[in-house]
Backbone as CSV, one residue per row, in Angstrom:
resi,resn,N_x,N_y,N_z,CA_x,CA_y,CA_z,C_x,C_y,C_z
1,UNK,-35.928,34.643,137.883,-34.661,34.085,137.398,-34.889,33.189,136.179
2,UNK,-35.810,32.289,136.443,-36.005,31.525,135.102,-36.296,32.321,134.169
3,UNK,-37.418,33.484,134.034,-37.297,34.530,132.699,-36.299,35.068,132.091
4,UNK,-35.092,34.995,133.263,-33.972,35.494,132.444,-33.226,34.591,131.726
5,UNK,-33.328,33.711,132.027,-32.931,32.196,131.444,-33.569,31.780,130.032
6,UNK,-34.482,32.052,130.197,-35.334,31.628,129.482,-34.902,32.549,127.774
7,UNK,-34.780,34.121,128.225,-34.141,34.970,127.300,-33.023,35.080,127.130
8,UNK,-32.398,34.672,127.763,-30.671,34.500,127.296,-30.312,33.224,126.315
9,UNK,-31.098,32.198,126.496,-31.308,31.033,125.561,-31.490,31.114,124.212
10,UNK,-33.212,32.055,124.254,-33.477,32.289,123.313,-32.624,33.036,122.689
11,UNK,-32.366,34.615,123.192,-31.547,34.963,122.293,-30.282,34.735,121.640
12,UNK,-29.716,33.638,122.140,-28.278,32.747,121.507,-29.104,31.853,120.853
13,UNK,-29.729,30.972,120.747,-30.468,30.257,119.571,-30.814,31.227,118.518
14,UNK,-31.422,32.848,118.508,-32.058,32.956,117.514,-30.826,33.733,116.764
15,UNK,-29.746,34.046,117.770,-28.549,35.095,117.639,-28.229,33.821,116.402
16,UNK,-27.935,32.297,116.721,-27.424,31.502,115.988,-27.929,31.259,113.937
17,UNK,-28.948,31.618,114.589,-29.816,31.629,112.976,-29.290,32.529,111.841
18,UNK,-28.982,33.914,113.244,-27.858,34.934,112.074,-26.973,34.512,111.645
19,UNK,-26.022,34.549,113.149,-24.676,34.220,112.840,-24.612,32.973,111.891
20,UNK,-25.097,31.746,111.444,-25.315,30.757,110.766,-25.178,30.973,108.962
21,UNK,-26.065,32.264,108.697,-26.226,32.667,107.380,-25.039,33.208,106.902
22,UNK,-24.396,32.774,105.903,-23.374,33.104,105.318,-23.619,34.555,104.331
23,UNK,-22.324,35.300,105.346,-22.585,36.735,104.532,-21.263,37.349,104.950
24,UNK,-21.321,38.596,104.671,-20.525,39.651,104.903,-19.295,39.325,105.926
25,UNK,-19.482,39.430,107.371,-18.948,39.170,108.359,-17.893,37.321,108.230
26,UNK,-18.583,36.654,107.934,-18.161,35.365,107.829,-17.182,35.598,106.849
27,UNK,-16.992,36.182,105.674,-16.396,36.731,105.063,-14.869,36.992,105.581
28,UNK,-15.454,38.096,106.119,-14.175,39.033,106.321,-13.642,38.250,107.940
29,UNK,-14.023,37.468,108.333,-13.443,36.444,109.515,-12.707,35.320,108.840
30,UNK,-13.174,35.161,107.506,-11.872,33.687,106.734,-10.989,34.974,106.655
31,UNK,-11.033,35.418,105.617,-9.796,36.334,104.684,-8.985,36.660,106.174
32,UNK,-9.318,37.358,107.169,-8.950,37.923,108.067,-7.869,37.006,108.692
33,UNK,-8.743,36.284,109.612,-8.172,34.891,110.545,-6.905,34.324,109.204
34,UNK,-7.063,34.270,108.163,-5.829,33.659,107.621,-5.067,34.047,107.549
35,UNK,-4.903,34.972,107.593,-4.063,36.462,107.369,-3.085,36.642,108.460
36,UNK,-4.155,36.968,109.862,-3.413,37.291,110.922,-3.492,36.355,112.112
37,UNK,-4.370,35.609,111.707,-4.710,34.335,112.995,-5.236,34.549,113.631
38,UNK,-5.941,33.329,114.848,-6.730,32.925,115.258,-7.258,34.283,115.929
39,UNK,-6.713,34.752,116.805,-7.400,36.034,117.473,-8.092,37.543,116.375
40,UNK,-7.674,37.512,115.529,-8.847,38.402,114.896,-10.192,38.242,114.795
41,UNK,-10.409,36.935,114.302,-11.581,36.254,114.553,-12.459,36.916,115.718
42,UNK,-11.483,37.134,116.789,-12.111,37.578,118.199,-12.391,38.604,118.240
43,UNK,-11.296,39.782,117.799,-11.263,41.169,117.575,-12.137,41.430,116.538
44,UNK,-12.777,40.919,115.400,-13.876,41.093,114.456,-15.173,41.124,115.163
45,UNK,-15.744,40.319,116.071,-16.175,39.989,117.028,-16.688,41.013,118.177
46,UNK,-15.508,41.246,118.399,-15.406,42.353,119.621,-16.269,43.639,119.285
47,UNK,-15.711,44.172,118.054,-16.192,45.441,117.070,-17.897,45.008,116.780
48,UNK,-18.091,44.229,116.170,-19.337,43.458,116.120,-20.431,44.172,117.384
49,UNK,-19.922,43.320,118.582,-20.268,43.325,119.958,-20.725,44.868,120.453
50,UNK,-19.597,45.979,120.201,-19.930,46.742,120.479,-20.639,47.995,120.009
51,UNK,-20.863,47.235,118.260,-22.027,48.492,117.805,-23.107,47.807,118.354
52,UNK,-23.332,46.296,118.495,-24.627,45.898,119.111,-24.835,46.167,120.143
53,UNK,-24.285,46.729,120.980,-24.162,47.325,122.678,-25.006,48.891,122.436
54,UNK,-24.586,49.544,121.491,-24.868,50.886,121.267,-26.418,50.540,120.406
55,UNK,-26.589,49.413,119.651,-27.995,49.558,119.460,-29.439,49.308,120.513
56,UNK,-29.011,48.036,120.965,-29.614,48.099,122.354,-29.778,49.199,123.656
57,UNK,-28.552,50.055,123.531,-28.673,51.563,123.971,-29.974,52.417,123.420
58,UNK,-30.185,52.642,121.826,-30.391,52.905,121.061,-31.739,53.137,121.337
59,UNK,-32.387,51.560,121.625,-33.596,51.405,122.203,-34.202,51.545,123.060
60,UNK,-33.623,52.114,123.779,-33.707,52.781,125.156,-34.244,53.992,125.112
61,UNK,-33.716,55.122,123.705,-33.569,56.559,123.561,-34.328,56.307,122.637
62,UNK,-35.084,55.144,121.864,-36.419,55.411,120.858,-35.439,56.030,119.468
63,UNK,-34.709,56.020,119.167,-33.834,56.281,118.249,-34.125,55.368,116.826
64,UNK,-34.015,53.724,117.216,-34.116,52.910,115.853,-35.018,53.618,115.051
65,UNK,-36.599,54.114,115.707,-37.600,53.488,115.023,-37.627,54.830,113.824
66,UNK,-36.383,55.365,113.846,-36.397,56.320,112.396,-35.745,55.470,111.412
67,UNK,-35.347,54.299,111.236,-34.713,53.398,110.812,-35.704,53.256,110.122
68,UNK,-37.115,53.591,110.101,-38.096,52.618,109.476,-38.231,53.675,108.427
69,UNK,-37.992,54.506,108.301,-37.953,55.682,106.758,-37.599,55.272,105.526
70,UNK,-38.470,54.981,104.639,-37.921,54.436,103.511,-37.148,54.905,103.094
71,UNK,-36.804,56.331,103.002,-35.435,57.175,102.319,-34.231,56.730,102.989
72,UNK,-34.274,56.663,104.461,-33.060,56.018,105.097,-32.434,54.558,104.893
73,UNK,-33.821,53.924,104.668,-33.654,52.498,104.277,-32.948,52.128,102.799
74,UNK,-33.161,53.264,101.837,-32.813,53.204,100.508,-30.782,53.612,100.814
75,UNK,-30.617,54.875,101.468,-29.521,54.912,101.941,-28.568,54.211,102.285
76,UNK,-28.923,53.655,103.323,-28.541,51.985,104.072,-28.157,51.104,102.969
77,UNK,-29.199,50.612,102.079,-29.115,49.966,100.885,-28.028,50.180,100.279
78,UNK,-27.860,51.516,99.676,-26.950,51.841,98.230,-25.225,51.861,99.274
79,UNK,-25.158,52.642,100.064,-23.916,52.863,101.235,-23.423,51.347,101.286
80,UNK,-24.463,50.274,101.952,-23.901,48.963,102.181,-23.833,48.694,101.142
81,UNK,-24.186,48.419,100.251,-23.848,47.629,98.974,-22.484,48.033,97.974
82,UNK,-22.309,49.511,97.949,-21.221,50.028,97.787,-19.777,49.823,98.638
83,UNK,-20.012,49.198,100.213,-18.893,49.174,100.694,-19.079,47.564,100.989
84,UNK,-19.812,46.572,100.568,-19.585,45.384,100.546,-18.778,44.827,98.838
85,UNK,-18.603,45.634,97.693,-18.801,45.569,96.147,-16.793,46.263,96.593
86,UNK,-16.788,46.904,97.297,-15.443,47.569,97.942,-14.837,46.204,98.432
87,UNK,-15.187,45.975,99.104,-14.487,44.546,100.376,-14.157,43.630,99.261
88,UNK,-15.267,43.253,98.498,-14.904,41.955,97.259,-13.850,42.910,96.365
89,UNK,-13.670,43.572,96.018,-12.684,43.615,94.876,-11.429,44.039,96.147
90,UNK,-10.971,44.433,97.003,-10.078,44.560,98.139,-9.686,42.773,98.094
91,UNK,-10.662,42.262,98.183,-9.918,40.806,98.248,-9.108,40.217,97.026
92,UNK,-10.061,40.896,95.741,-9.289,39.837,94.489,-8.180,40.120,94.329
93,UNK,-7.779,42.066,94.215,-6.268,42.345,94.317,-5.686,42.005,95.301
94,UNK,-6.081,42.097,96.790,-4.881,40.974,97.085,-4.592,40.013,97.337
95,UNK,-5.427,39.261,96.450,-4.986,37.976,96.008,-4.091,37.902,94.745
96,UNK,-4.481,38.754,93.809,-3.171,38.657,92.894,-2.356,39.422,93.176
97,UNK,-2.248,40.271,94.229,-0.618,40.748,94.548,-0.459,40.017,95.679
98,UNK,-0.539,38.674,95.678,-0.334,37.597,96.798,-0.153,38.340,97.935
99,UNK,-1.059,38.967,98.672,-0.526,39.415,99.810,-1.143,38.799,101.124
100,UNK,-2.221,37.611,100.408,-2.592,36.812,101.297,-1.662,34.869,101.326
101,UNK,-0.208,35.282,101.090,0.415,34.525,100.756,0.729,33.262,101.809
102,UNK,0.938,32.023,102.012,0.893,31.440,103.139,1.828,30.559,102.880
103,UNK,2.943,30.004,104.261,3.550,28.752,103.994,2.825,27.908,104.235
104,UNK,1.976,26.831,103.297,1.523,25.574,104.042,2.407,24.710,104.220
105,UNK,3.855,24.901,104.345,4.499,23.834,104.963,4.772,23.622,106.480
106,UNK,4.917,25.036,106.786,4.552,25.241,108.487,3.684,25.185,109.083
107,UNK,3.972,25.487,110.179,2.459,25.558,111.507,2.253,26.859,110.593
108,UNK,0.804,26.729,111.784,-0.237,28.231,111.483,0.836,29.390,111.739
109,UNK,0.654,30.175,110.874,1.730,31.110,110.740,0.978,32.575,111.672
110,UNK,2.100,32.926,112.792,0.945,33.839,113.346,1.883,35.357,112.963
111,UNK,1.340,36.163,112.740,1.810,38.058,112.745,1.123,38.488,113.712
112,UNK,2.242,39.274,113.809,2.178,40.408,115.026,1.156,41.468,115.014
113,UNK,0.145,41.562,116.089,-0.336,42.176,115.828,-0.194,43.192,117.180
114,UNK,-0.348,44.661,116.543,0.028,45.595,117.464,-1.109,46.435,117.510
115,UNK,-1.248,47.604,118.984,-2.423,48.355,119.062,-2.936,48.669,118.211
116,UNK,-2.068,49.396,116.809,-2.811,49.684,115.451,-3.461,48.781,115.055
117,UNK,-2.835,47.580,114.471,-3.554,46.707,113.919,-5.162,45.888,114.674
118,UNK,-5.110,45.858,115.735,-6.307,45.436,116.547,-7.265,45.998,116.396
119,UNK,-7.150,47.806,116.623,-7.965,48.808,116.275,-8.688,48.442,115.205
120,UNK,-7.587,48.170,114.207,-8.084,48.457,112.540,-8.925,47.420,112.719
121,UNK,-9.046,46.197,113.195,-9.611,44.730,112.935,-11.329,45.004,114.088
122,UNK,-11.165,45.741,114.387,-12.130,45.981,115.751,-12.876,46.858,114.563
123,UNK,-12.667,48.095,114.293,-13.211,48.943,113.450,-13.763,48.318,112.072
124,UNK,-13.012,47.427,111.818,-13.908,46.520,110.740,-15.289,45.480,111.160
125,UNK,-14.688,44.939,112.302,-15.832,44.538,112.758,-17.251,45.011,112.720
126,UNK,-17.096,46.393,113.111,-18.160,47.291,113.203,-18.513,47.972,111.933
127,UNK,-17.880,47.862,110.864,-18.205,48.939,109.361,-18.730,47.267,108.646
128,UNK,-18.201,45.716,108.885,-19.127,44.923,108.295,-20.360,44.713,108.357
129,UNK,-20.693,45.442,109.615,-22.062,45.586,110.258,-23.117,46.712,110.008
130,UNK,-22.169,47.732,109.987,-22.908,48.764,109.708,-23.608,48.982,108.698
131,UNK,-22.685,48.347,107.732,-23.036,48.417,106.106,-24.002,47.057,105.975
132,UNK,-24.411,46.539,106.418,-24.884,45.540,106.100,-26.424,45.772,106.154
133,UNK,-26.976,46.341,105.000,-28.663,46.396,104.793,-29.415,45.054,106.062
134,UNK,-29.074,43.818,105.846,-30.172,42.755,106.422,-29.491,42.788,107.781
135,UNK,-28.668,43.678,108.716,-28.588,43.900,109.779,-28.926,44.822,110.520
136,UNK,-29.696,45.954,109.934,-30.664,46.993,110.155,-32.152,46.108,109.762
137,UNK,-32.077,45.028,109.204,-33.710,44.662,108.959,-34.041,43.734,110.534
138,UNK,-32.540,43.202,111.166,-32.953,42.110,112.133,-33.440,42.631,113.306
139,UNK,-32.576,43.861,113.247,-32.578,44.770,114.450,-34.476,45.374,114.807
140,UNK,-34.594,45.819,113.681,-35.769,46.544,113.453,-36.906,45.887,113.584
141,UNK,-36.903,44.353,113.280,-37.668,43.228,113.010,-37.589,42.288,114.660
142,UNK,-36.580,41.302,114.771,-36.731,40.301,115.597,-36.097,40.924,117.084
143,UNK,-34.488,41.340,116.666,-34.040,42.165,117.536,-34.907,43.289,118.499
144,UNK,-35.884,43.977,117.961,-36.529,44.515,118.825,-37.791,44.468,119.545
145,UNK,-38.435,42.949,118.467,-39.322,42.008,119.714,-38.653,41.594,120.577
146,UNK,-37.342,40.902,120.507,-36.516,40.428,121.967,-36.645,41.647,123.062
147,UNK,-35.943,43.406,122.211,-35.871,43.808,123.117,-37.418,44.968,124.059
148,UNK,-38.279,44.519,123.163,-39.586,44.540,124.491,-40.175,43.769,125.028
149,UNK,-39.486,42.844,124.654,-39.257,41.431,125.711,-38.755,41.531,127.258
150,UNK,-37.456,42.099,126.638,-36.737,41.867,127.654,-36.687,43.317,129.014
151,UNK,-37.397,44.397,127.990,-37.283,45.268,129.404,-38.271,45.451,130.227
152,UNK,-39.090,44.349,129.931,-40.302,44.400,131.283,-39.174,43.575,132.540
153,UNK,-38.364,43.362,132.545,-37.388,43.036,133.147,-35.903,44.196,133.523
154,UNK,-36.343,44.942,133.181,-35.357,46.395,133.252,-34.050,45.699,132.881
155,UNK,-33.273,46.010,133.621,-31.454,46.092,132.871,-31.416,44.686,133.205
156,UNK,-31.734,43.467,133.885,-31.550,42.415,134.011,-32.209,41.386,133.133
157,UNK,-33.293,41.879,132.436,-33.382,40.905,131.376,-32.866,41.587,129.892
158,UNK,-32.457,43.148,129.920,-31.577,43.257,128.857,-30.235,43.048,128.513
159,UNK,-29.586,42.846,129.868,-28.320,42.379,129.999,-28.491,40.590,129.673
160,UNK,-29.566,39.803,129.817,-29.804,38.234,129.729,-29.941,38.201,127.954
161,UNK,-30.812,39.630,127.138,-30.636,39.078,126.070,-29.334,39.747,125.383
162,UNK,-28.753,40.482,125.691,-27.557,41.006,124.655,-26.747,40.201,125.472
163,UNK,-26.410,39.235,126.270,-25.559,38.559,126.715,-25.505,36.926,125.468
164,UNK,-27.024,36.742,125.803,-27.241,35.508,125.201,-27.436,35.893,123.439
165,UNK,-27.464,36.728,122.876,-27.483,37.431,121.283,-25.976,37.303,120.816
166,UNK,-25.345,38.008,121.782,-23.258,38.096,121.190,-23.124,37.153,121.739
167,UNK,-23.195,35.804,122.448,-22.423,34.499,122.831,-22.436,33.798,121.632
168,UNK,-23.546,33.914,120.805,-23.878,33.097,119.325,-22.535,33.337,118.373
169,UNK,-22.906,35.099,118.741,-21.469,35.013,117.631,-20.412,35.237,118.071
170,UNK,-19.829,35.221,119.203,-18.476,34.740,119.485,-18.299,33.401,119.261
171,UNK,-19.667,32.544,119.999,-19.157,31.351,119.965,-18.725,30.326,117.885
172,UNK,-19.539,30.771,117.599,-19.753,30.435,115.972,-18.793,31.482,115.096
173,UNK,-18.326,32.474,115.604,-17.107,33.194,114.467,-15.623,32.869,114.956
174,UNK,-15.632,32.580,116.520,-14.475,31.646,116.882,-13.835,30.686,116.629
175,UNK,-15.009,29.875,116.650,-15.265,28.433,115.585,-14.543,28.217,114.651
176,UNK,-14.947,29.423,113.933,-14.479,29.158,111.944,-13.403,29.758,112.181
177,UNK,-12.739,30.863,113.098,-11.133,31.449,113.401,-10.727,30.594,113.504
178,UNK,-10.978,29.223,114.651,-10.225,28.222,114.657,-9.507,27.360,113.465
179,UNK,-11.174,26.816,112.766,-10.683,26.224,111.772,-10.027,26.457,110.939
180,UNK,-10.087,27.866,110.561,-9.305,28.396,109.705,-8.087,28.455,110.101
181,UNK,-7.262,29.177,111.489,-6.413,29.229,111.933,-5.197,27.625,112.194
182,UNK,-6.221,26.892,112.525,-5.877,25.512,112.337,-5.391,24.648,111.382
183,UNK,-6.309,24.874,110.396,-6.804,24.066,109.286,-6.317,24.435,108.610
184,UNK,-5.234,25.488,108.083,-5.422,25.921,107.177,-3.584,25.516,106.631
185,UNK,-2.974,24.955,107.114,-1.571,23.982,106.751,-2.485,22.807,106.111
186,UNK,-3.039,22.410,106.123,-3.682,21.446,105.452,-3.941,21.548,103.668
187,UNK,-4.208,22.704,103.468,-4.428,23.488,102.594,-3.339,23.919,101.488
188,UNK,-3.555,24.144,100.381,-2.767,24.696,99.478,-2.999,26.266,98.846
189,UNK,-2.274,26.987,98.117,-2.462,27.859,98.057,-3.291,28.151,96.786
190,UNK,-3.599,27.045,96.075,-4.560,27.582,95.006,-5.736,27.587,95.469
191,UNK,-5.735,26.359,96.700,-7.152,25.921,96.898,-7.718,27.482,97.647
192,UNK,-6.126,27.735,98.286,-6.685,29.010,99.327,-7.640,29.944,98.704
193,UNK,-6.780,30.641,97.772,-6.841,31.899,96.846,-8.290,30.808,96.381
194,UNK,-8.780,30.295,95.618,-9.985,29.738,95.328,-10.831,30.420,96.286
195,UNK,-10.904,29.977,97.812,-11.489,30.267,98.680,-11.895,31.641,99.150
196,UNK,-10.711,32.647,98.881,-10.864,33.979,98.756,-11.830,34.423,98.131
197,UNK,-11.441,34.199,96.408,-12.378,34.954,95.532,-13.667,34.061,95.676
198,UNK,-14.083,32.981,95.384,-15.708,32.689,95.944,-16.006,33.702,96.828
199,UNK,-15.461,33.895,97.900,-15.634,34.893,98.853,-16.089,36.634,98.293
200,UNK,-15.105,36.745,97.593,-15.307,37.937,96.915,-16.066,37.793,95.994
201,UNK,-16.931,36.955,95.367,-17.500,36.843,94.281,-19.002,37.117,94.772
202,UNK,-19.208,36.335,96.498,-20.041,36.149,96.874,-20.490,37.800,97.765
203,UNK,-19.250,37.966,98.103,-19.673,39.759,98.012,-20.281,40.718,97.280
204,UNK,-19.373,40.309,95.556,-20.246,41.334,94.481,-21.517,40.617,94.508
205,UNK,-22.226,39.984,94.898,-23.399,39.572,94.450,-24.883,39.871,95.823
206,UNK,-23.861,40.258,96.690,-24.857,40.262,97.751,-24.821,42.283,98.172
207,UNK,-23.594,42.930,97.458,-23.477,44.275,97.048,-24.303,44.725,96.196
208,UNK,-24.350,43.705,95.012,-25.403,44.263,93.591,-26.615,44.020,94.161
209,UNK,-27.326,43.239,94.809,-28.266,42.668,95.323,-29.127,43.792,96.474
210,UNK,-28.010,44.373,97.382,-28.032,45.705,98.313,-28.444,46.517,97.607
211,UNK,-27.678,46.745,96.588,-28.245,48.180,95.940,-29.352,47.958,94.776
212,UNK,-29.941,47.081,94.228,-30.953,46.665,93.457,-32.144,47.273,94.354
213,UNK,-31.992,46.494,95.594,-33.028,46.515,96.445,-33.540,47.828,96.647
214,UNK,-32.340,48.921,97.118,-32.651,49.683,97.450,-33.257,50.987,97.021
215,UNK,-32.993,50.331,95.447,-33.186,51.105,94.509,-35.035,51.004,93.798
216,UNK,-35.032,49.376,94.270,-36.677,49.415,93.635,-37.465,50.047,94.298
């Protein structure tokens, strides 16, 4: 019992180191959460959760370790960087066709969100991930010392670390849903839109950066 403890810890501490680094996902959880409020945050999350469910599967069936192909890796590269260079300019237009428009004179303004829309927010979850070059490096790298860690413990210490890995980032992308969801009457709308494009700026640069890489 304490071994499982012991790996469920760890892996929410080291889950935290990710979730911590400002990128992609953190991203698309401001723009998002402001948009539609606090619960996307969750539903970004969710999507998240469950391609990481299917990679830990993954490892089971010996599947990753073709991940390690440099041609695939170059792939990965140019694909993510192309659909992160997508996401940043998706944000600047709609920011100038104000469609991330907000009353800050009211409460947190919440929209409706319906089966479609959840889907769509779930499915993003999972394509910020997918595309994301340095989330195929964690997997391949730290992620899969945890997980021959954890299956000298069969399904009970792999269930302790993908339990304790996604608590990091629910607990830390919730967080910033909040604040944002909260916080964000406080706020004005230049400062907002400011906040956007940094955002998007910080996309083209970590897109050009994807595909540089993948290219040397």
């Amino acid at each position: 019992m304490g071994e499982l403890v012991e790996i469920f810890f760890g892996a929410m501490i080291v889950g935290f180191s990710g979730a911590l680094t400002p990128g992609p996902m953190l991203t698309l959880v401001i723009s998002s959460t402001a948009e539609k409020g606090f619960w996307t945050s969750f539903f970004i999350v969710v999507g998240h959760a469950l391609l990481e469910l299917l990679v830990v599967a993954a490892f089971f069936m010996g599947l990753l370790r073709y991940l390690e192909n440099p041609l695939i890796a170059k792939i990965i590269g140019i694909v993510g960087g192309v659909f992160l260079l997508y996401l940043g300019v998706d944000i600047i237009i709609s920011v100038f066709r104000k469609k991330f428009t907000i009353d800050f004179k009211s409460m947190v303004k919440k929209r409706t969100m319906n089966a479609r829309s959840t889907g769509i927010i779930v499915l993003k979850g999972i394509l910020v991930s997918l595309m994301n070059p340095y989330w195929y490096i964690w997997w391949i790298s730290i992620g899969a010392a945890f997980i021959i860690k954890s299956v000298k413990f069969n399904v009970g210490g792999v269930t302790a670390f993908f339990t304790g890995h996604i608590s990091a980032d629910f607990i830390w992308y919730l967080f910033i849903g909040f604040l944002i969801s909260t916080g964000r009457r406080f706020l004005n709308q230049k400062i907002y839109n400011g906040i956007l494009i940094a955002c998007s700026l910080f996309l083209f640069y970590l897109g050009i950066k994807f595909i540089v890489d993948a290219l040397m």
